[in-house]
Amino acid sequence: MKQFPVGLQLYSVREDMQKDFKGTLEKVKEMGYDGVEFAGLYGHTPQEIKEELNGLGLTPVSAHVPLADMMADPEGVMGIYKDIGCPYIAIPYLTEEYRPGTEGFAKTIEGARILGETAKKLGMKLLYHNHDFEFVKINGVYALDILYETVPSDLLQTELDTCWVNVGGENPADYVRKYAGRAPVVHLKDFYGEKSQHMYELIGLEQEKIQESQKFEFRPVGYGKQDFSDILRASEEAGAEWVIVEQDQPSMGKTALECAQMSISYLKKLMEA
Protein backbone atom coordinates (compact mmCIF):
# COMPACT_ATOMS: atom_id res chain seq x y z
CA MET A 1 0.00 0.00 0.00
CA LYS A 2 1.24 3.48 -0.84
CA GLN A 3 2.83 5.42 2.02
CA PHE A 4 0.75 8.54 1.63
CA PRO A 5 1.82 11.76 3.29
CA VAL A 6 -0.87 12.47 5.89
CA GLY A 7 -2.15 15.92 6.78
CA LEU A 8 -4.44 17.10 9.56
CA GLN A 9 -7.32 19.48 8.96
CA LEU A 10 -6.65 21.91 11.80
CA TYR A 11 -10.36 22.48 12.34
CA SER A 12 -10.13 19.14 14.15
CA VAL A 13 -8.04 20.80 16.89
CA ARG A 14 -9.39 24.33 16.56
CA GLU A 15 -9.75 25.03 20.28
CA ASP A 16 -6.16 23.98 20.87
CA MET A 17 -5.02 26.13 17.94
CA GLN A 18 -6.85 29.11 19.40
CA LYS A 19 -5.18 28.67 22.79
CA ASP A 20 -1.68 27.74 21.64
CA PHE A 21 -1.02 28.09 17.92
CA LYS A 22 2.67 27.20 17.93
CA GLY A 23 2.43 24.52 20.61
CA THR A 24 -0.42 22.75 18.84
CA LEU A 25 1.44 22.68 15.53
CA GLU A 26 4.43 21.23 17.36
CA LYS A 27 2.23 18.47 18.78
CA VAL A 28 0.75 17.74 15.35
CA LYS A 29 4.26 17.28 13.97
CA GLU A 30 5.31 15.12 16.93
CA MET A 31 2.32 12.84 16.31
CA GLY A 32 3.68 12.04 12.87
CA TYR A 33 1.61 14.25 10.57
CA ASP A 34 3.38 15.45 7.44
CA GLY A 35 1.24 18.47 6.69
CA VAL A 36 -1.74 20.57 7.67
CA GLU A 37 -4.87 21.99 6.12
CA PHE A 38 -6.06 25.33 7.44
CA ALA A 39 -9.48 26.51 8.53
CA GLY A 40 -8.56 30.00 9.73
CA LEU A 41 -5.24 31.62 10.62
CA TYR A 42 -5.90 32.50 14.27
CA GLY A 43 -4.65 36.06 13.95
CA HIS A 44 -1.29 35.17 12.43
CA THR A 45 0.21 36.59 9.25
CA PRO A 46 1.04 34.40 6.25
CA GLN A 47 4.75 35.04 6.80
CA GLU A 48 4.57 34.03 10.47
CA ILE A 49 2.77 30.83 9.57
CA LYS A 50 5.12 30.00 6.72
CA GLU A 51 8.15 30.42 8.97
CA GLU A 52 6.56 28.30 11.70
CA LEU A 53 5.71 25.49 9.32
CA ASN A 54 9.15 25.58 7.71
CA GLY A 55 10.75 25.35 11.13
CA LEU A 56 8.67 22.32 12.06
CA GLY A 57 8.89 20.58 8.72
CA LEU A 58 5.12 20.65 8.18
CA THR A 59 3.75 21.12 4.67
CA PRO A 60 0.91 23.61 4.12
CA VAL A 61 -1.29 21.42 1.96
CA SER A 62 -4.50 23.35 1.61
CA ALA A 63 -6.99 25.68 3.25
CA HIS A 64 -10.74 25.66 3.75
CA VAL A 65 -12.05 29.15 3.06
CA PRO A 66 -15.76 30.09 2.97
CA LEU A 67 -17.18 30.60 -0.50
CA ALA A 68 -18.48 34.08 0.35
CA ASP A 69 -15.07 35.19 1.64
CA MET A 70 -13.30 34.07 -1.51
CA MET A 71 -15.94 35.57 -3.80
CA ALA A 72 -15.63 38.95 -2.06
CA ASP A 73 -11.97 39.20 -3.05
CA PRO A 74 -10.82 36.13 -4.98
CA GLU A 75 -7.23 37.14 -5.70
CA GLY A 76 -6.67 38.86 -2.37
CA VAL A 77 -7.98 35.98 -0.24
CA MET A 78 -6.34 33.24 -2.27
CA GLY A 79 -3.12 35.22 -2.30
CA ILE A 80 -2.90 34.88 1.49
CA TYR A 81 -2.72 31.10 1.21
CA LYS A 82 -0.42 31.23 -1.79
CA ASP A 83 1.97 33.26 0.38
CA ILE A 84 1.83 30.54 3.05
CA GLY A 85 2.69 27.99 0.38
CA CYS A 86 -0.59 26.10 -0.06
CA PRO A 87 -0.89 24.54 -3.52
CA TYR A 88 -4.61 23.90 -2.91
CA ILE A 89 -7.54 25.92 -1.60
CA ALA A 90 -11.00 24.47 -1.00
CA ILE A 91 -14.62 25.53 -0.91
CA PRO A 92 -15.44 23.79 2.39
CA TYR A 93 -19.20 24.06 2.91
CA LEU A 94 -22.35 25.59 1.45
CA THR A 95 -24.82 27.53 3.54
CA GLU A 96 -28.42 26.57 2.82
CA GLU A 97 -29.13 29.28 0.27
CA TYR A 98 -26.35 27.97 -2.01
CA ARG A 99 -27.07 24.26 -1.81
CA PRO A 100 -28.59 21.98 -4.45
CA GLY A 101 -32.35 22.41 -4.64
CA THR A 102 -32.17 26.18 -4.31
CA GLU A 103 -31.77 28.93 -6.90
CA GLY A 104 -28.43 29.69 -5.29
CA PHE A 105 -26.84 26.45 -6.48
CA ALA A 106 -26.33 28.00 -9.91
CA LYS A 107 -24.38 30.77 -8.17
CA THR A 108 -22.27 28.12 -6.45
CA ILE A 109 -21.36 26.57 -9.78
CA GLU A 110 -20.54 29.93 -11.34
CA GLY A 111 -18.59 30.91 -8.23
CA ALA A 112 -16.54 27.73 -8.47
CA ARG A 113 -15.71 28.57 -12.06
CA ILE A 114 -14.61 32.10 -11.18
CA LEU A 115 -12.56 30.96 -8.21
CA GLY A 116 -11.02 28.15 -10.23
CA GLU A 117 -9.85 30.66 -12.83
CA THR A 118 -8.33 32.83 -10.11
CA ALA A 119 -6.61 29.86 -8.48
CA LYS A 120 -5.18 28.82 -11.84
CA LYS A 121 -3.90 32.34 -12.41
CA LEU A 122 -2.12 32.21 -9.04
CA GLY A 123 -0.64 28.79 -9.71
CA MET A 124 -2.97 27.07 -7.24
CA LYS A 125 -5.75 24.51 -7.62
CA LEU A 126 -9.30 24.91 -6.35
CA LEU A 127 -10.93 21.96 -4.57
CA TYR A 128 -14.51 21.33 -3.54
CA HIS A 129 -15.05 19.63 -0.18
CA ASN A 130 -18.43 17.87 -0.15
CA HIS A 131 -20.92 17.00 2.55
CA ASP A 132 -23.94 14.75 2.10
CA PHE A 133 -26.38 17.39 0.80
CA GLU A 134 -24.72 17.30 -2.63
CA PHE A 135 -26.02 13.74 -2.96
CA VAL A 136 -29.45 14.83 -4.10
CA LYS A 137 -30.37 14.19 -7.70
CA ILE A 138 -31.25 16.81 -10.26
CA ASN A 139 -32.77 15.21 -13.36
CA GLY A 140 -31.37 11.88 -12.21
CA VAL A 141 -27.81 13.10 -11.57
CA TYR A 142 -26.20 13.87 -8.23
CA ALA A 143 -25.68 17.59 -7.70
CA LEU A 144 -22.04 16.88 -6.83
CA ASP A 145 -21.52 15.27 -10.23
CA ILE A 146 -23.29 18.15 -11.95
CA LEU A 147 -20.83 20.54 -10.31
CA TYR A 148 -17.85 18.54 -11.60
CA GLU A 149 -19.41 18.04 -15.03
CA THR A 150 -20.10 21.76 -15.40
CA VAL A 151 -16.82 23.20 -14.12
CA PRO A 152 -13.87 21.69 -16.01
CA SER A 153 -11.17 19.76 -14.22
CA ASP A 154 -8.48 22.34 -14.92
CA LEU A 155 -10.51 24.77 -12.79
CA LEU A 156 -11.94 22.48 -10.13
CA GLN A 157 -10.61 19.31 -8.52
CA THR A 158 -12.21 17.10 -5.91
CA GLU A 159 -11.58 16.89 -2.19
CA LEU A 160 -13.89 14.00 -1.48
CA ASP A 161 -14.87 13.70 2.16
CA THR A 162 -15.23 9.97 2.58
CA CYS A 163 -17.49 10.21 5.62
CA TRP A 164 -20.03 12.39 3.87
CA VAL A 165 -19.91 10.30 0.71
CA ASN A 166 -20.88 7.31 2.86
CA VAL A 167 -23.62 9.24 4.67
CA GLY A 168 -24.84 10.43 1.26
CA GLY A 169 -25.47 6.81 0.30
CA GLU A 170 -22.46 5.96 -1.85
CA ASN A 171 -19.39 3.77 -1.36
CA PRO A 172 -16.48 6.14 -0.54
CA ALA A 173 -13.77 4.09 -2.28
CA ASP A 174 -15.86 3.72 -5.42
CA TYR A 175 -16.46 7.46 -5.50
CA VAL A 176 -12.77 8.22 -5.15
CA ARG A 177 -12.07 5.87 -8.04
CA LYS A 178 -14.80 7.58 -10.06
CA TYR A 179 -12.76 10.76 -9.97
CA ALA A 180 -9.39 9.22 -10.74
CA GLY A 181 -7.06 11.89 -12.05
CA ARG A 182 -9.13 14.57 -10.37
CA ALA A 183 -8.70 13.59 -6.70
CA PRO A 184 -5.38 15.02 -5.48
CA VAL A 185 -6.53 15.37 -1.85
CA VAL A 186 -8.82 12.89 -0.08
CA HIS A 187 -10.43 13.53 3.30
CA LEU A 188 -10.30 10.59 5.69
CA LYS A 189 -13.07 10.83 8.25
CA ASP A 190 -14.63 8.08 10.32
CA PHE A 191 -18.00 7.91 12.02
CA TYR A 192 -20.36 5.69 13.89
CA GLY A 193 -24.13 5.56 13.71
CA GLU A 194 -26.63 6.59 11.09
CA LYS A 195 -27.63 9.78 9.33
CA SER A 196 -29.60 12.07 11.60
CA GLN A 197 -30.97 15.59 11.87
CA HIS A 198 -28.23 16.47 14.38
CA MET A 199 -25.21 15.74 12.18
CA TYR A 200 -24.56 19.37 11.29
CA GLU A 201 -24.80 20.45 14.89
CA LEU A 202 -21.91 18.06 15.50
CA ILE A 203 -19.86 20.00 12.94
CA GLY A 204 -20.19 22.98 15.24
CA LEU A 205 -22.38 25.10 12.97
CA GLU A 206 -25.45 25.11 15.20
CA GLN A 207 -25.83 26.26 18.76
CA GLU A 208 -28.34 23.69 20.00
CA LYS A 209 -26.81 21.32 22.53
CA ILE A 210 -26.38 17.74 21.42
CA GLN A 211 -27.77 15.09 23.70
CA GLU A 212 -25.37 12.47 25.03
CA SER A 213 -27.59 9.79 23.55
CA GLN A 214 -27.21 11.07 19.97
CA LYS A 215 -26.34 8.06 17.83
CA PHE A 216 -24.28 9.68 15.08
CA GLU A 217 -20.76 10.71 16.05
CA PHE A 218 -17.46 11.38 14.38
CA ARG A 219 -14.69 8.98 15.32
CA PRO A 220 -10.90 8.83 15.02
CA VAL A 221 -9.86 7.19 11.76
CA GLY A 222 -10.06 3.43 12.15
CA TYR A 223 -12.50 3.50 15.07
CA GLY A 224 -15.76 3.78 13.16
CA LYS A 225 -17.42 2.02 10.25
CA GLN A 226 -15.29 3.07 7.28
CA ASP A 227 -13.15 0.64 5.26
CA PHE A 228 -9.92 2.60 5.06
CA SER A 229 -7.94 -0.18 3.42
CA ASP A 230 -10.23 0.11 0.41
CA ILE A 231 -10.31 3.90 0.58
CA LEU A 232 -6.51 4.14 0.60
CA ARG A 233 -6.21 1.67 -2.28
CA ALA A 234 -8.75 3.74 -4.20
CA SER A 235 -6.86 6.93 -3.39
CA GLU A 236 -3.68 5.40 -4.78
CA GLU A 237 -5.47 4.26 -7.93
CA ALA A 238 -7.00 7.72 -8.33
CA GLY A 239 -3.60 9.39 -8.17
CA ALA A 240 -4.11 11.17 -4.85
CA GLU A 241 -1.13 13.11 -3.53
CA TRP A 242 -2.33 13.65 0.05
CA VAL A 243 -4.79 12.18 2.50
CA ILE A 244 -6.15 14.49 5.19
CA VAL A 245 -7.52 13.45 8.58
CA GLU A 246 -10.53 15.41 9.80
CA GLN A 247 -12.70 14.89 12.87
CA ASP A 248 -15.25 17.63 13.43
CA GLN A 249 -15.80 16.81 17.09
CA PRO A 250 -13.83 14.57 19.48
CA SER A 251 -15.54 11.43 20.78
CA MET A 252 -15.00 8.23 22.75
CA GLY A 253 -14.13 10.29 25.82
CA LYS A 254 -10.94 11.57 24.18
CA THR A 255 -9.69 15.10 23.59
CA ALA A 256 -9.33 16.47 20.06
CA LEU A 257 -5.54 16.00 20.21
CA GLU A 258 -5.91 12.46 21.50
CA CYS A 259 -8.28 11.67 18.63
CA ALA A 260 -5.79 13.13 16.14
CA GLN A 261 -3.08 10.90 17.62
CA MET A 262 -5.32 7.82 17.38
CA SER A 263 -6.03 8.58 13.72
CA ILE A 264 -2.42 9.00 12.61
CA SER A 265 -1.27 5.96 14.61
CA TYR A 266 -3.92 3.81 12.94
CA LEU A 267 -3.08 5.10 9.47
CA LYS A 268 0.66 4.59 9.86
CA LYS A 269 0.11 0.98 10.92
CA LEU A 270 -2.36 0.39 8.10
CA MET A 271 -0.05 1.78 5.42
CA GLU A 272 2.92 -0.19 6.78
CA ALA A 273 0.99 -3.47 6.83
mmCIF file of C-alpha atoms in Angstrom:
data_model
loop_
_atom_site.group_PDB
_atom_site.id
_atom_site.type_symbol
_atom_site.label_atom_id
_atom_site.label_comp_id
_atom_site.label_asym_id
_atom_site.label_seq_id
_atom_site.Cartn_x
_atom_site.Cartn_y
_atom_site.Cartn_z
ATOM 1 C CA MET A 1 0.000 0.000 0.000
ATOM 2 C CA LYS A 2 1.239 3.484 -0.840
ATOM 3 C CA GLN A 3 2.830 5.420 2.019
ATOM 4 C CA PHE A 4 0.753 8.541 1.630
ATOM 5 C CA PRO A 5 1.821 11.763 3.292
ATOM 6 C CA VAL A 6 -0.866 12.472 5.886
ATOM 7 C CA GLY A 7 -2.151 15.923 6.784
ATOM 8 C CA LEU A 8 -4.442 17.101 9.557
ATOM 9 C CA GLN A 9 -7.323 19.476 8.958
ATOM 10 C CA LEU A 10 -6.653 21.909 11.798
ATOM 11 C CA TYR A 11 -10.357 22.481 12.339
ATOM 12 C CA SER A 12 -10.129 19.142 14.146
ATOM 13 C CA VAL A 13 -8.038 20.799 16.894
ATOM 14 C CA ARG A 14 -9.386 24.333 16.561
ATOM 15 C CA GLU A 15 -9.749 25.025 20.278
ATOM 16 C CA ASP A 16 -6.158 23.982 20.871
ATOM 17 C CA MET A 17 -5.022 26.130 17.939
ATOM 18 C CA GLN A 18 -6.849 29.105 19.402
ATOM 19 C CA LYS A 19 -5.182 28.665 22.792
ATOM 20 C CA ASP A 20 -1.681 27.745 21.640
ATOM 21 C CA PHE A 21 -1.020 28.089 17.920
ATOM 22 C CA LYS A 22 2.665 27.204 17.931
ATOM 23 C CA GLY A 23 2.434 24.520 20.611
ATOM 24 C CA THR A 24 -0.422 22.748 18.841
ATOM 25 C CA LEU A 25 1.438 22.679 15.530
ATOM 26 C CA GLU A 26 4.433 21.226 17.363
ATOM 27 C CA LYS A 27 2.226 18.470 18.783
ATOM 28 C CA VAL A 28 0.752 17.742 15.351
ATOM 29 C CA LYS A 29 4.260 17.285 13.965
ATOM 30 C CA GLU A 30 5.312 15.118 16.930
ATOM 31 C CA MET A 31 2.323 12.842 16.309
ATOM 32 C CA GLY A 32 3.676 12.037 12.868
ATOM 33 C CA TYR A 33 1.613 14.245 10.571
ATOM 34 C CA ASP A 34 3.384 15.448 7.436
ATOM 35 C CA GLY A 35 1.238 18.469 6.689
ATOM 36 C CA VAL A 36 -1.738 20.571 7.667
ATOM 37 C CA GLU A 37 -4.873 21.991 6.121
ATOM 38 C CA PHE A 38 -6.058 25.327 7.445
ATOM 39 C CA ALA A 39 -9.477 26.514 8.526
ATOM 40 C CA GLY A 40 -8.564 30.000 9.726
ATOM 41 C CA LEU A 41 -5.242 31.624 10.619
ATOM 42 C CA TYR A 42 -5.905 32.500 14.268
ATOM 43 C CA GLY A 43 -4.650 36.061 13.948
ATOM 44 C CA HIS A 44 -1.292 35.174 12.432
ATOM 45 C CA THR A 45 0.207 36.594 9.249
ATOM 46 C CA PRO A 46 1.044 34.401 6.254
ATOM 47 C CA GLN A 47 4.754 35.039 6.800
ATOM 48 C CA GLU A 48 4.574 34.034 10.473
ATOM 49 C CA ILE A 49 2.772 30.832 9.575
ATOM 50 C CA LYS A 50 5.117 29.997 6.717
ATOM 51 C CA GLU A 51 8.146 30.420 8.969
ATOM 52 C CA GLU A 52 6.563 28.305 11.704
ATOM 53 C CA LEU A 53 5.706 25.486 9.323
ATOM 54 C CA ASN A 54 9.148 25.580 7.715
ATOM 55 C CA GLY A 55 10.747 25.351 11.134
ATOM 56 C CA LEU A 56 8.673 22.324 12.060
ATOM 57 C CA GLY A 57 8.889 20.578 8.716
ATOM 58 C CA LEU A 58 5.117 20.654 8.183
ATOM 59 C CA THR A 59 3.749 21.116 4.672
ATOM 60 C CA PRO A 60 0.908 23.610 4.122
ATOM 61 C CA VAL A 61 -1.287 21.417 1.958
ATOM 62 C CA SER A 62 -4.504 23.353 1.607
ATOM 63 C CA ALA A 63 -6.991 25.685 3.253
ATOM 64 C CA HIS A 64 -10.739 25.659 3.752
ATOM 65 C CA VAL A 65 -12.051 29.150 3.060
ATOM 66 C CA PRO A 66 -15.763 30.088 2.974
ATOM 67 C CA LEU A 67 -17.181 30.600 -0.503
ATOM 68 C CA ALA A 68 -18.478 34.084 0.347
ATOM 69 C CA ASP A 69 -15.070 35.191 1.640
ATOM 70 C CA MET A 70 -13.299 34.069 -1.511
ATOM 71 C CA MET A 71 -15.936 35.573 -3.802
ATOM 72 C CA ALA A 72 -15.633 38.945 -2.056
ATOM 73 C CA ASP A 73 -11.967 39.203 -3.049
ATOM 74 C CA PRO A 74 -10.815 36.133 -4.981
ATOM 75 C CA GLU A 75 -7.233 37.140 -5.705
ATOM 76 C CA GLY A 76 -6.674 38.855 -2.366
ATOM 77 C CA VAL A 77 -7.979 35.980 -0.237
ATOM 78 C CA MET A 78 -6.344 33.236 -2.273
ATOM 79 C CA GLY A 79 -3.124 35.223 -2.299
ATOM 80 C CA ILE A 80 -2.902 34.882 1.492
ATOM 81 C CA TYR A 81 -2.720 31.097 1.215
ATOM 82 C CA LYS A 82 -0.422 31.229 -1.787
ATOM 83 C CA ASP A 83 1.970 33.260 0.380
ATOM 84 C CA ILE A 84 1.831 30.541 3.049
ATOM 85 C CA GLY A 85 2.695 27.988 0.376
ATOM 86 C CA CYS A 86 -0.588 26.097 -0.057
ATOM 87 C CA PRO A 87 -0.890 24.538 -3.518
ATOM 88 C CA TYR A 88 -4.612 23.903 -2.911
ATOM 89 C CA ILE A 89 -7.540 25.922 -1.601
ATOM 90 C CA ALA A 90 -10.997 24.473 -0.998
ATOM 91 C CA ILE A 91 -14.624 25.533 -0.913
ATOM 92 C CA PRO A 92 -15.444 23.795 2.389
ATOM 93 C CA TYR A 93 -19.203 24.065 2.912
ATOM 94 C CA LEU A 94 -22.347 25.592 1.446
ATOM 95 C CA THR A 95 -24.820 27.531 3.542
ATOM 96 C CA GLU A 96 -28.417 26.567 2.825
ATOM 97 C CA GLU A 97 -29.127 29.285 0.272
ATOM 98 C CA TYR A 98 -26.352 27.974 -2.014
ATOM 99 C CA ARG A 99 -27.066 24.256 -1.809
ATOM 100 C CA PRO A 100 -28.592 21.976 -4.451
ATOM 101 C CA GLY A 101 -32.350 22.405 -4.642
ATOM 102 C CA THR A 102 -32.171 26.184 -4.314
ATOM 103 C CA GLU A 103 -31.771 28.933 -6.898
ATOM 104 C CA GLY A 104 -28.427 29.689 -5.292
ATOM 105 C CA PHE A 105 -26.835 26.448 -6.481
ATOM 106 C CA ALA A 106 -26.329 27.998 -9.912
ATOM 107 C CA LYS A 107 -24.380 30.771 -8.168
ATOM 108 C CA THR A 108 -22.274 28.116 -6.448
ATOM 109 C CA ILE A 109 -21.356 26.572 -9.781
ATOM 110 C CA GLU A 110 -20.543 29.931 -11.336
ATOM 111 C CA GLY A 111 -18.593 30.912 -8.232
ATOM 112 C CA ALA A 112 -16.543 27.728 -8.475
ATOM 113 C CA ARG A 113 -15.706 28.569 -12.065
ATOM 114 C CA ILE A 114 -14.609 32.103 -11.176
ATOM 115 C CA LEU A 115 -12.562 30.961 -8.208
ATOM 116 C CA GLY A 116 -11.025 28.154 -10.229
ATOM 117 C CA GLU A 117 -9.851 30.655 -12.827
ATOM 118 C CA THR A 118 -8.328 32.826 -10.110
ATOM 119 C CA ALA A 119 -6.608 29.860 -8.482
ATOM 120 C CA LYS A 120 -5.180 28.819 -11.844
ATOM 121 C CA LYS A 121 -3.898 32.341 -12.414
ATOM 122 C CA LEU A 122 -2.118 32.209 -9.044
ATOM 123 C CA GLY A 123 -0.635 28.785 -9.712
ATOM 124 C CA MET A 124 -2.967 27.069 -7.237
ATOM 125 C CA LYS A 125 -5.749 24.509 -7.621
ATOM 126 C CA LEU A 126 -9.296 24.906 -6.351
ATOM 127 C CA LEU A 127 -10.926 21.963 -4.575
ATOM 128 C CA TYR A 128 -14.507 21.326 -3.542
ATOM 129 C CA HIS A 129 -15.054 19.625 -0.178
ATOM 130 C CA ASN A 130 -18.427 17.873 -0.155
ATOM 131 C CA HIS A 131 -20.919 16.997 2.548
ATOM 132 C CA ASP A 132 -23.938 14.753 2.098
ATOM 133 C CA PHE A 133 -26.376 17.393 0.804
ATOM 134 C CA GLU A 134 -24.715 17.300 -2.627
ATOM 135 C CA PHE A 135 -26.016 13.738 -2.958
ATOM 136 C CA VAL A 136 -29.453 14.829 -4.099
ATOM 137 C CA LYS A 137 -30.367 14.185 -7.704
ATOM 138 C CA ILE A 138 -31.254 16.813 -10.260
ATOM 139 C CA ASN A 139 -32.768 15.212 -13.361
ATOM 140 C CA GLY A 140 -31.366 11.884 -12.214
ATOM 141 C CA VAL A 141 -27.810 13.100 -11.575
ATOM 142 C CA TYR A 142 -26.200 13.871 -8.228
ATOM 143 C CA ALA A 143 -25.675 17.587 -7.699
ATOM 144 C CA LEU A 144 -22.035 16.878 -6.832
ATOM 145 C CA ASP A 145 -21.520 15.265 -10.232
ATOM 146 C CA ILE A 146 -23.287 18.155 -11.950
ATOM 147 C CA LEU A 147 -20.829 20.540 -10.314
ATOM 148 C CA TYR A 148 -17.854 18.543 -11.597
ATOM 149 C CA GLU A 149 -19.411 18.043 -15.028
ATOM 150 C CA THR A 150 -20.103 21.763 -15.398
ATOM 151 C CA VAL A 151 -16.825 23.203 -14.115
ATOM 152 C CA PRO A 152 -13.866 21.692 -16.013
ATOM 153 C CA SER A 153 -11.173 19.758 -14.218
ATOM 154 C CA ASP A 154 -8.479 22.340 -14.923
ATOM 155 C CA LEU A 155 -10.506 24.775 -12.795
ATOM 156 C CA LEU A 156 -11.943 22.483 -10.132
ATOM 157 C CA GLN A 157 -10.612 19.310 -8.522
ATOM 158 C CA THR A 158 -12.214 17.096 -5.907
ATOM 159 C CA GLU A 159 -11.577 16.887 -2.193
ATOM 160 C CA LEU A 160 -13.889 13.999 -1.483
ATOM 161 C CA ASP A 161 -14.869 13.701 2.164
ATOM 162 C CA THR A 162 -15.233 9.969 2.585
ATOM 163 C CA CYS A 163 -17.492 10.208 5.623
ATOM 164 C CA TRP A 164 -20.035 12.395 3.872
ATOM 165 C CA VAL A 165 -19.912 10.304 0.713
ATOM 166 C CA ASN A 166 -20.882 7.314 2.859
ATOM 167 C CA VAL A 167 -23.615 9.244 4.669
ATOM 168 C CA GLY A 168 -24.840 10.427 1.258
ATOM 169 C CA GLY A 169 -25.470 6.810 0.299
ATOM 170 C CA GLU A 170 -22.457 5.958 -1.848
ATOM 171 C CA ASN A 171 -19.386 3.775 -1.361
ATOM 172 C CA PRO A 172 -16.483 6.138 -0.540
ATOM 173 C CA ALA A 173 -13.772 4.094 -2.276
ATOM 174 C CA ASP A 174 -15.862 3.722 -5.423
ATOM 175 C CA TYR A 175 -16.460 7.463 -5.503
ATOM 176 C CA VAL A 176 -12.767 8.221 -5.147
ATOM 177 C CA ARG A 177 -12.075 5.869 -8.045
ATOM 178 C CA LYS A 178 -14.799 7.576 -10.060
ATOM 179 C CA TYR A 179 -12.764 10.762 -9.972
ATOM 180 C CA ALA A 180 -9.391 9.218 -10.743
ATOM 181 C CA GLY A 181 -7.060 11.889 -12.053
ATOM 182 C CA ARG A 182 -9.133 14.569 -10.367
ATOM 183 C CA ALA A 183 -8.704 13.590 -6.701
ATOM 184 C CA PRO A 184 -5.384 15.016 -5.479
ATOM 185 C CA VAL A 185 -6.529 15.368 -1.855
ATOM 186 C CA VAL A 186 -8.821 12.886 -0.078
ATOM 187 C CA HIS A 187 -10.431 13.527 3.302
ATOM 188 C CA LEU A 188 -10.297 10.593 5.689
ATOM 189 C CA LYS A 189 -13.072 10.835 8.251
ATOM 190 C CA ASP A 190 -14.632 8.079 10.317
ATOM 191 C CA PHE A 191 -17.996 7.908 12.018
ATOM 192 C CA TYR A 192 -20.361 5.693 13.894
ATOM 193 C CA GLY A 193 -24.133 5.562 13.711
ATOM 194 C CA GLU A 194 -26.635 6.586 11.091
ATOM 195 C CA LYS A 195 -27.635 9.775 9.330
ATOM 196 C CA SER A 196 -29.603 12.073 11.600
ATOM 197 C CA GLN A 197 -30.967 15.590 11.874
ATOM 198 C CA HIS A 198 -28.234 16.472 14.378
ATOM 199 C CA MET A 199 -25.207 15.744 12.183
ATOM 200 C CA TYR A 200 -24.557 19.367 11.289
ATOM 201 C CA GLU A 201 -24.801 20.447 14.890
ATOM 202 C CA LEU A 202 -21.908 18.060 15.496
ATOM 203 C CA ILE A 203 -19.861 19.995 12.942
ATOM 204 C CA GLY A 204 -20.194 22.985 15.242
ATOM 205 C CA LEU A 205 -22.381 25.100 12.971
ATOM 206 C CA GLU A 206 -25.448 25.108 15.203
ATOM 207 C CA GLN A 207 -25.830 26.258 18.763
ATOM 208 C CA GLU A 208 -28.337 23.693 19.995
ATOM 209 C CA LYS A 209 -26.809 21.317 22.533
ATOM 210 C CA ILE A 210 -26.380 17.744 21.420
ATOM 211 C CA GLN A 211 -27.770 15.094 23.696
ATOM 212 C CA GLU A 212 -25.367 12.466 25.028
ATOM 213 C CA SER A 213 -27.590 9.787 23.551
ATOM 214 C CA GLN A 214 -27.212 11.072 19.970
ATOM 215 C CA LYS A 215 -26.340 8.055 17.832
ATOM 216 C CA PHE A 216 -24.283 9.680 15.079
ATOM 217 C CA GLU A 217 -20.764 10.707 16.050
ATOM 218 C CA PHE A 218 -17.462 11.383 14.382
ATOM 219 C CA ARG A 219 -14.689 8.980 15.317
ATOM 220 C CA PRO A 220 -10.901 8.834 15.025
ATOM 221 C CA VAL A 221 -9.864 7.193 11.764
ATOM 222 C CA GLY A 222 -10.062 3.431 12.154
ATOM 223 C CA TYR A 223 -12.498 3.503 15.066
ATOM 224 C CA GLY A 224 -15.756 3.775 13.159
ATOM 225 C CA LYS A 225 -17.423 2.017 10.252
ATOM 226 C CA GLN A 226 -15.287 3.073 7.281
ATOM 227 C CA ASP A 227 -13.149 0.641 5.262
ATOM 228 C CA PHE A 228 -9.917 2.602 5.056
ATOM 229 C CA SER A 229 -7.941 -0.177 3.420
ATOM 230 C CA ASP A 230 -10.226 0.107 0.409
ATOM 231 C CA ILE A 231 -10.308 3.902 0.578
ATOM 232 C CA LEU A 232 -6.508 4.144 0.604
ATOM 233 C CA ARG A 233 -6.207 1.674 -2.275
ATOM 234 C CA ALA A 234 -8.750 3.736 -4.201
ATOM 235 C CA SER A 235 -6.863 6.934 -3.391
ATOM 236 C CA GLU A 236 -3.683 5.401 -4.782
ATOM 237 C CA GLU A 237 -5.468 4.258 -7.926
ATOM 238 C CA ALA A 238 -6.999 7.724 -8.330
ATOM 239 C CA GLY A 239 -3.595 9.385 -8.168
ATOM 240 C CA ALA A 240 -4.113 11.173 -4.850
ATOM 241 C CA GLU A 241 -1.130 13.110 -3.529
ATOM 242 C CA TRP A 242 -2.332 13.653 0.050
ATOM 243 C CA VAL A 243 -4.790 12.180 2.504
ATOM 244 C CA ILE A 244 -6.146 14.495 5.190
ATOM 245 C CA VAL A 245 -7.520 13.452 8.580
ATOM 246 C CA GLU A 246 -10.527 15.409 9.798
ATOM 247 C CA GLN A 247 -12.698 14.885 12.872
ATOM 248 C CA ASP A 248 -15.251 17.635 13.433
ATOM 249 C CA GLN A 249 -15.798 16.805 17.094
ATOM 250 C CA PRO A 250 -13.831 14.566 19.481
ATOM 251 C CA SER A 251 -15.543 11.435 20.777
ATOM 252 C CA MET A 252 -15.004 8.226 22.747
ATOM 253 C CA GLY A 253 -14.134 10.287 25.821
ATOM 254 C CA LYS A 254 -10.942 11.568 24.184
ATOM 255 C CA THR A 255 -9.686 15.100 23.590
ATOM 256 C CA ALA A 256 -9.328 16.470 20.063
ATOM 257 C CA LEU A 257 -5.543 16.002 20.207
ATOM 258 C CA GLU A 258 -5.906 12.458 21.502
ATOM 259 C CA CYS A 259 -8.281 11.675 18.631
ATOM 260 C CA ALA A 260 -5.790 13.133 16.144
ATOM 261 C CA GLN A 261 -3.081 10.900 17.617
ATOM 262 C CA MET A 262 -5.316 7.820 17.383
ATOM 263 C CA SER A 263 -6.029 8.585 13.723
ATOM 264 C CA ILE A 264 -2.423 8.999 12.611
ATOM 265 C CA SER A 265 -1.268 5.960 14.612
ATOM 266 C CA TYR A 266 -3.924 3.808 12.936
ATOM 267 C CA LEU A 267 -3.080 5.100 9.470
ATOM 268 C CA LYS A 268 0.659 4.594 9.862
ATOM 269 C CA LYS A 269 0.106 0.981 10.916
ATOM 270 C CA LEU A 270 -2.359 0.391 8.102
ATOM 271 C CA MET A 271 -0.048 1.780 5.425
ATOM 272 C CA GLU A 272 2.916 -0.188 6.784
ATOM 273 C CA ALA A 273 0.994 -3.468 6.833
#
